[in-house]
mmCIF file of C-alpha atoms in Angstrom:
data_model
loop_
_atom_site.group_PDB
_atom_site.id
_atom_site.type_symbol
_atom_site.label_atom_id
_atom_site.label_comp_id
_atom_site.label_asym_id
_atom_site.label_seq_id
_atom_site.Cartn_x
_atom_site.Cartn_y
_atom_site.Cartn_z
ATOM 1 C CA UNK A 1 92.448 82.139 -123.887
ATOM 2 C CA UNK A 2 90.454 82.056 -120.906
ATOM 3 C CA UNK A 3 87.766 84.376 -121.687
ATOM 4 C CA UNK A 4 84.498 83.159 -123.430
ATOM 5 C CA UNK A 5 83.455 84.421 -126.610
ATOM 6 C CA UNK A 6 81.810 87.741 -126.346
ATOM 7 C CA UNK A 7 79.032 89.568 -128.262
ATOM 8 C CA UNK A 8 81.652 91.601 -130.142
ATOM 9 C CA UNK A 9 82.927 91.089 -133.558
ATOM 10 C CA UNK A 10 86.337 91.737 -135.115
ATOM 11 C CA UNK A 11 87.606 92.496 -138.658
ATOM 12 C CA UNK A 12 90.876 92.308 -140.022
ATOM 13 C CA UNK A 13 91.929 93.675 -143.405
ATOM 14 C CA UNK A 14 90.473 96.951 -144.326
ATOM 15 C CA UNK A 15 91.220 97.142 -148.305
ATOM 16 C CA UNK A 16 89.062 97.857 -150.890
ATOM 17 C CA UNK A 17 86.732 94.776 -150.044
ATOM 18 C CA UNK A 18 87.238 94.614 -146.310
ATOM 19 C CA UNK A 19 86.722 98.549 -145.661
ATOM 20 C CA UNK A 20 83.223 98.082 -147.405
ATOM 21 C CA UNK A 21 82.143 95.080 -145.597
ATOM 22 C CA UNK A 22 83.266 96.236 -142.368
ATOM 23 C CA UNK A 23 81.264 99.458 -142.670
ATOM 24 C CA UNK A 24 78.138 97.390 -143.609
ATOM 25 C CA UNK A 25 78.634 95.693 -140.258
ATOM 26 C CA UNK A 26 78.851 98.838 -138.532
ATOM 27 C CA UNK A 27 75.811 100.445 -140.314
ATOM 28 C CA UNK A 28 73.793 97.342 -139.063
ATOM 29 C CA UNK A 29 74.670 97.873 -135.432
ATOM 30 C CA UNK A 30 77.494 95.217 -134.834
ATOM 31 C CA UNK A 31 79.973 96.409 -132.289
ATOM 32 C CA UNK A 32 83.406 95.988 -134.183
ATOM 33 C CA UNK A 33 86.847 96.005 -133.504
ATOM 34 C CA UNK A 34 89.360 96.221 -136.434
ATOM 35 C CA UNK A 35 92.756 96.221 -137.526
ATOM 36 C CA UNK A 36 94.845 96.636 -140.391
ATOM 37 C CA UNK A 37 98.493 97.799 -141.298
ATOM 38 C CA UNK A 38 97.272 101.102 -142.778
ATOM 39 C CA UNK A 39 96.526 103.317 -140.105
ATOM 40 C CA UNK A 40 94.251 105.469 -142.486
ATOM 41 C CA UNK A 41 92.023 102.547 -143.006
ATOM 42 C CA UNK A 42 91.573 101.750 -139.438
ATOM 43 C CA UNK A 43 90.874 105.353 -138.534
ATOM 44 C CA UNK A 44 88.286 105.578 -141.339
ATOM 45 C CA UNK A 45 86.253 102.610 -139.739
ATOM 46 C CA UNK A 46 86.811 104.350 -136.150
ATOM 47 C CA UNK A 47 85.414 107.469 -137.547
ATOM 48 C CA UNK A 48 82.330 105.172 -138.528
ATOM 49 C CA UNK A 49 81.889 103.694 -134.771
ATOM 50 C CA UNK A 50 84.617 101.086 -134.640
ATOM 51 C CA UNK A 51 87.003 100.298 -132.117
ATOM 52 C CA UNK A 52 90.954 100.394 -133.291
ATOM 53 C CA UNK A 53 92.600 96.986 -132.167
ATOM 54 C CA UNK A 54 96.292 97.046 -131.573
ATOM 55 C CA UNK A 55 96.763 93.603 -133.564
ATOM 56 C CA UNK A 56 95.151 90.369 -134.624
ATOM 57 C CA UNK A 57 95.266 88.822 -130.875
ATOM 58 C CA UNK A 58 93.828 92.079 -129.415
ATOM 59 C CA UNK A 59 91.032 91.770 -132.114
ATOM 60 C CA UNK A 60 90.364 88.315 -131.157
ATOM 61 C CA UNK A 61 89.795 88.942 -127.417
ATOM 62 C CA UNK A 62 86.315 88.892 -126.475
ATOM 63 C CA UNK A 63 85.187 88.367 -130.061
ATOM 64 C CA UNK A 64 82.627 85.988 -131.029
ATOM 65 C CA UNK A 65 83.365 86.250 -134.830
ATOM 66 C CA UNK A 66 86.165 87.805 -136.557
ATOM 67 C CA UNK A 67 86.044 88.274 -140.199
ATOM 68 C CA UNK A 68 89.315 88.245 -142.253
ATOM 69 C CA UNK A 69 89.854 90.062 -145.864
ATOM 70 C CA UNK A 70 93.205 89.551 -146.745
ATOM 71 C CA UNK A 71 95.339 89.088 -150.087
ATOM 72 C CA UNK A 72 96.539 85.900 -149.933
ATOM 73 C CA UNK A 73 97.182 82.603 -148.154
ATOM 74 C CA UNK A 74 100.510 83.819 -146.483
ATOM 75 C CA UNK A 75 98.681 87.144 -145.149
ATOM 76 C CA UNK A 76 95.792 84.801 -143.735
ATOM 77 C CA UNK A 77 98.464 82.197 -142.190
ATOM 78 C CA UNK A 78 100.416 85.120 -140.353
ATOM 79 C CA UNK A 79 97.250 86.915 -139.070
ATOM 80 C CA UNK A 80 96.090 83.540 -137.573
ATOM 81 C CA UNK A 81 99.357 81.860 -136.278
ATOM 82 C CA UNK A 82 102.335 84.452 -136.202
ATOM 83 C CA UNK A 83 103.487 86.192 -132.957
ATOM 84 C CA UNK A 84 100.392 88.297 -131.791
ATOM 85 C CA UNK A 85 98.265 86.287 -134.039
ATOM 86 C CA UNK A 86 94.445 85.671 -133.573
ATOM 87 C CA UNK A 87 95.139 82.180 -132.023
ATOM 88 C CA UNK A 88 96.816 84.205 -129.154
ATOM 89 C CA UNK A 89 93.607 86.191 -128.434
ATOM 90 C CA UNK A 90 90.569 84.037 -129.572
ATOM 91 C CA UNK A 91 88.647 81.958 -127.006
ATOM 92 C CA UNK A 92 87.432 78.347 -127.467
ATOM 93 C CA UNK A 93 83.969 78.470 -129.196
ATOM 94 C CA UNK A 94 84.744 81.710 -131.424
ATOM 95 C CA UNK A 95 84.685 81.602 -135.265
ATOM 96 C CA UNK A 96 87.022 82.983 -138.091
ATOM 97 C CA UNK A 97 85.222 83.770 -140.917
ATOM 98 C CA UNK A 98 87.644 84.033 -143.675
ATOM 99 C CA UNK A 99 86.408 86.110 -146.790
ATOM 100 C CA UNK A 100 89.532 85.930 -148.647
ATOM 101 C CA UNK A 101 90.255 83.766 -151.838
ATOM 102 C CA UNK A 102 92.781 81.298 -151.050
ATOM 103 C CA UNK A 103 93.509 77.973 -151.844
ATOM 104 C CA UNK A 104 91.084 75.278 -150.716
ATOM 105 C CA UNK A 105 93.890 73.184 -149.305
ATOM 106 C CA UNK A 106 94.865 76.134 -147.276
ATOM 107 C CA UNK A 107 91.528 76.620 -145.745
ATOM 108 C CA UNK A 108 91.378 73.001 -144.766
ATOM 109 C CA UNK A 109 94.787 73.192 -143.064
ATOM 110 C CA UNK A 110 93.817 76.480 -141.314
ATOM 111 C CA UNK A 111 90.402 74.921 -140.145
ATOM 112 C CA UNK A 112 92.329 72.041 -138.659
ATOM 113 C CA UNK A 113 94.773 73.819 -136.782
ATOM 114 C CA UNK A 114 92.074 76.083 -135.490
ATOM 115 C CA UNK A 115 89.983 73.129 -134.443
ATOM 116 C CA UNK A 116 92.712 71.674 -132.266
ATOM 117 C CA UNK A 117 92.002 75.054 -130.370
ATOM 118 C CA UNK A 118 88.365 74.859 -130.121
ATOM 119 C CA UNK A 119 88.130 77.486 -132.783
ATOM 120 C CA UNK A 120 85.824 77.334 -135.605
ATOM 121 C CA UNK A 121 86.703 78.296 -139.097
ATOM 122 C CA UNK A 122 84.610 79.015 -142.338
ATOM 123 C CA UNK A 123 85.902 79.852 -145.649
ATOM 124 C CA UNK A 124 83.534 82.254 -147.091
ATOM 125 C CA UNK A 125 85.031 83.930 -150.234
ATOM 126 C CA UNK A 126 82.638 86.765 -151.720
ATOM 127 C CA UNK A 127 81.827 88.018 -155.250
ATOM 128 C CA UNK A 128 80.599 91.280 -156.166
ATOM 129 C CA UNK A 129 83.249 93.830 -156.210
ATOM 130 C CA UNK A 130 84.234 96.877 -154.206
ATOM 131 C CA UNK A 131 80.719 98.375 -155.091
ATOM 132 C CA UNK A 132 79.013 95.260 -153.847
ATOM 133 C CA UNK A 133 81.019 95.276 -150.652
ATOM 134 C CA UNK A 134 80.218 98.934 -149.827
ATOM 135 C CA UNK A 135 76.479 98.473 -150.574
ATOM 136 C CA UNK A 136 76.253 95.124 -148.846
ATOM 137 C CA UNK A 137 75.037 93.064 -151.493
ATOM 138 C CA UNK A 138 77.940 90.452 -152.067
ATOM 139 C CA UNK A 139 77.270 86.934 -152.756
ATOM 140 C CA UNK A 140 79.072 84.544 -150.466
ATOM 141 C CA UNK A 141 79.913 80.880 -151.035
ATOM 142 C CA UNK A 142 80.716 79.328 -147.504
ATOM 143 C CA UNK A 143 82.556 76.264 -146.511
ATOM 144 C CA UNK A 144 82.505 74.584 -143.040
ATOM 145 C CA UNK A 145 80.191 72.845 -140.424
ATOM 146 C CA UNK A 146 76.388 73.563 -140.667
ATOM 147 C CA UNK A 147 76.217 74.603 -137.122
ATOM 148 C CA UNK A 148 79.087 77.167 -137.751
ATOM 149 C CA UNK A 149 77.485 78.582 -140.858
ATOM 150 C CA UNK A 150 73.984 79.115 -139.076
ATOM 151 C CA UNK A 151 75.634 80.860 -136.241
ATOM 152 C CA UNK A 152 77.512 83.261 -138.670
ATOM 153 C CA UNK A 153 74.857 83.524 -141.225
ATOM 154 C CA UNK A 154 73.052 86.740 -139.892
ATOM 155 C CA UNK A 155 76.194 88.690 -139.573
ATOM 156 C CA UNK A 156 77.286 87.526 -143.032
ATOM 157 C CA UNK A 157 74.033 88.946 -144.111
ATOM 158 C CA UNK A 158 75.217 92.473 -143.183
ATOM 159 C CA UNK A 159 77.103 92.728 -146.294
ATOM 160 C CA UNK A 160 75.951 89.817 -148.488
ATOM 161 C CA UNK A 161 72.599 89.501 -150.242
ATOM 162 C CA UNK A 162 73.178 85.937 -150.759
ATOM 163 C CA UNK A 163 75.042 83.456 -148.254
ATOM 164 C CA UNK A 164 75.008 79.876 -149.591
ATOM 165 C CA UNK A 165 76.418 77.014 -147.802
ATOM 166 C CA UNK A 166 78.451 74.922 -150.409
ATOM 167 C CA UNK A 167 79.773 72.045 -148.429
ATOM 168 C CA UNK A 168 82.386 71.205 -146.176
ATOM 169 C CA UNK A 169 85.611 73.680 -145.159
ATOM 170 C CA UNK A 170 87.365 74.246 -148.730
ATOM 171 C CA UNK A 171 84.188 74.091 -150.715
ATOM 172 C CA UNK A 172 83.704 77.768 -150.524
ATOM 173 C CA UNK A 173 86.989 78.428 -151.997
ATOM 174 C CA UNK A 174 86.464 75.564 -154.993
ATOM 175 C CA UNK A 175 83.182 77.422 -155.912
ATOM 176 C CA UNK A 176 84.833 80.995 -155.635
ATOM 177 C CA UNK A 177 87.594 79.512 -158.327
ATOM 178 C CA UNK A 178 84.590 78.245 -160.480
ATOM 179 C CA UNK A 179 83.370 81.643 -160.215
ATOM 180 C CA UNK A 180 86.471 83.531 -161.272
ATOM 181 C CA UNK A 181 87.082 80.949 -164.061
ATOM 182 C CA UNK A 182 83.460 81.539 -165.234
ATOM 183 C CA UNK A 183 83.648 85.514 -165.488
ATOM 184 C CA UNK A 184 87.182 85.280 -166.759
ATOM 185 C CA UNK A 185 85.805 83.195 -169.619
ATOM 186 C CA UNK A 186 82.739 85.652 -169.925
ATOM 187 C CA UNK A 187 85.090 88.759 -170.050
ATOM 188 C CA UNK A 188 87.263 86.998 -172.889
ATOM 189 C CA UNK A 189 84.205 86.698 -174.880
ATOM 190 C CA UNK A 190 83.094 90.272 -174.492
ATOM 191 C CA UNK A 191 86.584 91.419 -175.499
ATOM 192 C CA UNK A 192 86.636 89.160 -178.362
ATOM 193 C CA UNK A 193 83.250 90.802 -179.322
ATOM 194 C CA UNK A 194 84.344 94.247 -178.915
ATOM 195 C CA UNK A 195 87.525 93.450 -180.852
ATOM 196 C CA UNK A 196 85.451 92.281 -183.703
ATOM 197 C CA UNK A 197 83.066 95.339 -183.793
ATOM 198 C CA UNK A 198 86.099 97.614 -183.888
ATOM 199 C CA UNK A 199 87.896 95.747 -186.809
ATOM 200 C CA UNK A 200 84.469 95.886 -188.776
ATOM 201 C CA UNK A 201 83.952 99.549 -188.020
ATOM 202 C CA UNK A 202 80.832 98.864 -185.826
ATOM 203 C CA UNK A 203 80.237 101.347 -183.167
ATOM 204 C CA UNK A 204 80.344 99.209 -179.804
ATOM 205 C CA UNK A 205 77.649 100.997 -177.922
ATOM 206 C CA UNK A 206 74.713 99.805 -180.097
ATOM 207 C CA UNK A 207 76.407 96.328 -180.513
ATOM 208 C CA UNK A 208 76.510 95.852 -176.737
ATOM 209 C CA UNK A 209 72.798 97.076 -176.603
ATOM 210 C CA UNK A 210 71.781 94.398 -179.266
ATOM 211 C CA UNK A 211 73.817 91.612 -177.336
ATOM 212 C CA UNK A 212 72.234 92.841 -173.972
ATOM 213 C CA UNK A 213 68.932 91.658 -175.453
ATOM 214 C CA UNK A 214 69.690 88.281 -176.207
ATOM 215 C CA UNK A 215 71.527 85.228 -174.843
ATOM 216 C CA UNK A 216 74.949 86.997 -174.854
ATOM 217 C CA UNK A 217 73.719 89.156 -171.810
ATOM 218 C CA UNK A 218 76.266 88.839 -168.814
ATOM 219 C CA UNK A 219 77.736 91.017 -166.081
ATOM 220 C CA UNK A 220 80.944 91.808 -168.026
ATOM 221 C CA UNK A 221 78.577 92.994 -171.101
ATOM 222 C CA UNK A 222 76.736 95.038 -168.801
ATOM 223 C CA UNK A 223 79.634 96.425 -166.465
ATOM 224 C CA UNK A 224 82.892 96.028 -168.208
ATOM 225 C CA UNK A 225 82.284 96.643 -171.808
ATOM 226 C CA UNK A 226 81.562 100.191 -171.367
ATOM 227 C CA UNK A 227 84.601 100.818 -169.265
ATOM 228 C CA UNK A 228 86.593 98.844 -171.829
ATOM 229 C CA UNK A 229 85.109 100.850 -174.752
ATOM 230 C CA UNK A 230 86.191 104.077 -172.995
ATOM 231 C CA UNK A 231 89.720 102.920 -171.793
ATOM 232 C CA UNK A 232 88.563 103.666 -168.189
ATOM 233 C CA UNK A 233 90.300 101.057 -165.881
ATOM 234 C CA UNK A 234 90.655 102.614 -162.474
ATOM 235 C CA UNK A 235 90.497 99.467 -160.411
ATOM 236 C CA UNK A 236 87.195 97.950 -158.840
ATOM 237 C CA UNK A 237 89.344 94.556 -158.653
ATOM 238 C CA UNK A 238 93.004 94.785 -159.583
ATOM 239 C CA UNK A 239 94.569 92.698 -162.432
ATOM 240 C CA UNK A 240 96.981 91.332 -160.096
ATOM 241 C CA UNK A 241 94.368 89.997 -157.847
ATOM 242 C CA UNK A 242 92.437 88.394 -160.586
ATOM 243 C CA UNK A 243 95.817 86.771 -161.719
ATOM 244 C CA UNK A 244 96.272 85.597 -158.266
ATOM 245 C CA UNK A 245 92.674 84.036 -158.296
ATOM 246 C CA UNK A 246 93.008 82.346 -161.630
ATOM 247 C CA UNK A 247 96.441 80.808 -160.579
ATOM 248 C CA UNK A 248 94.703 79.143 -157.527
ATOM 249 C CA UNK A 249 92.046 77.756 -159.765
ATOM 250 C CA UNK A 250 94.355 76.374 -162.132
ATOM 251 C CA UNK A 251 96.691 74.878 -159.279
ATOM 252 C CA UNK A 252 93.609 72.962 -158.066
ATOM 253 C CA UNK A 253 92.601 71.930 -161.530
ATOM 254 C CA UNK A 254 96.313 70.515 -161.987
ATOM 255 C CA UNK A 255 96.050 68.678 -158.615
ATOM 256 C CA UNK A 256 93.224 66.762 -160.167
ATOM 257 C CA UNK A 257 94.379 66.210 -163.882
ATOM 258 C CA UNK A 258 91.823 68.735 -165.086
ATOM 259 C CA UNK A 259 92.418 71.113 -167.909
ATOM 260 C CA UNK A 260 90.876 74.689 -168.028
ATOM 261 C CA UNK A 261 91.919 76.197 -171.224
ATOM 262 C CA UNK A 262 89.937 79.343 -171.115
ATOM 263 C CA UNK A 263 91.062 80.246 -167.587
ATOM 264 C CA UNK A 264 94.693 78.987 -168.830
ATOM 265 C CA UNK A 265 94.513 81.739 -171.444
ATOM 266 C CA UNK A 266 92.909 84.461 -169.285
ATOM 267 C CA UNK A 267 95.714 83.704 -166.751
ATOM 268 C CA UNK A 268 98.326 84.315 -169.317
ATOM 269 C CA UNK A 269 97.084 87.536 -170.707
ATOM 270 C CA UNK A 270 96.637 88.742 -167.165
ATOM 271 C CA UNK A 271 100.302 88.029 -166.709
ATOM 272 C CA UNK A 272 101.413 89.687 -169.651
ATOM 273 C CA UNK A 273 99.083 92.693 -168.571
ATOM 274 C CA UNK A 274 100.715 92.835 -164.933
ATOM 275 C CA UNK A 275 104.216 92.402 -166.142
ATOM 276 C CA UNK A 276 103.802 95.180 -168.515
ATOM 277 C CA UNK A 277 103.311 97.467 -165.652
ATOM 278 C CA UNK A 278 99.380 97.365 -165.371
ATOM 279 C CA UNK A 279 98.999 95.149 -162.264
ATOM 280 C CA UNK A 280 97.049 97.950 -160.451
ATOM 281 C CA UNK A 281 94.600 98.455 -163.170
ATOM 282 C CA UNK A 282 91.211 96.981 -163.237
ATOM 283 C CA UNK A 283 91.312 93.483 -164.360
ATOM 284 C CA UNK A 284 88.994 94.427 -167.227
ATOM 285 C CA UNK A 285 91.967 95.708 -168.952
ATOM 286 C CA UNK A 286 92.572 92.170 -170.130
ATOM 287 C CA UNK A 287 90.570 93.201 -173.138
ATOM 288 C CA UNK A 288 93.686 95.304 -173.919
ATOM 289 C CA UNK A 289 95.849 92.199 -174.201
ATOM 290 C CA UNK A 290 93.279 90.651 -176.518
ATOM 291 C CA UNK A 291 93.522 93.517 -178.737
ATOM 292 C CA UNK A 292 97.201 93.316 -178.520
ATOM 293 C CA UNK A 293 96.978 89.931 -180.130
ATOM 294 C CA UNK A 294 95.806 91.616 -183.190
ATOM 295 C CA UNK A 295 98.888 93.959 -183.369
ATOM 296 C CA UNK A 296 96.931 96.907 -181.480
ATOM 297 C CA UNK A 297 99.019 99.053 -179.514
ATOM 298 C CA UNK A 298 98.645 99.207 -175.824
ATOM 299 C CA UNK A 299 98.026 102.551 -174.006
ATOM 300 C CA UNK A 300 101.483 104.285 -173.252
ATOM 301 C CA UNK A 301 100.647 105.380 -169.604
ATOM 302 C CA UNK A 302 100.930 103.236 -166.687
ATOM 303 C CA UNK A 303 98.467 104.725 -164.353
ATOM 304 C CA UNK A 304 94.564 103.703 -164.647
ATOM 305 C CA UNK A 305 92.549 106.459 -166.044
ATOM 306 C CA UNK A 306 89.845 107.919 -163.749
#
């Protein structure tokens, strides 16, 4: 790693979230080298002006900042440290910005290992979904050193409307876990309300409109309730990923002796949903499992309705 960090940027992981974030960077004029296992995902970004990298190390060479958007801790570790990983291409003084949702303990471990090589690390998980990523209006909760956060803030602003420094390395993941716990609780409440309205023979549309005008207003009531009522679960955020996120939150809570009853219920219902062949449905299908508790049959089909 003899080269000093350049003015170029890298992005690894071009799934539903990563592709949107990388596209925002390109539209804002950032020179970007990208890599993903799916050749089609890479080509889609190349068509927008990116350069294709041959692997993580290649993406790292000459990059001042490399963004990651990966499914779990193991994937982040592999991209960073495996043969051909980022550490074999990044120069001292560069920074890895990990937008993945992983365990806070993993983030701290990655940061320590990279720091030994003179490479910075920020855990910067995001919230706002696939649409928010594509439109550049995500919210980002960042853990890391202040100087590194300040150096990366402008680039993060290419795809985030809010970039909030919440503490040291790992704090971003803790706050993201808090976010997922809170939104899971909100969706459970909306699912309960819809189930009650249905049982009492009340049209869910005016019920929702009434609730939106009062204290029950929430993102879940605004965005998820209509698709639940319509049975439309084409994924914006897959049930399997929300289950993973809640498991991370529950593992962290267990380590501190903290009980999270609502999160535990949501995780159990999501697990039943996923094990029933609906892991790739949008996580709002959690509401189906709430209905099933009252003896309502689940849809027979296994593909989410568009």
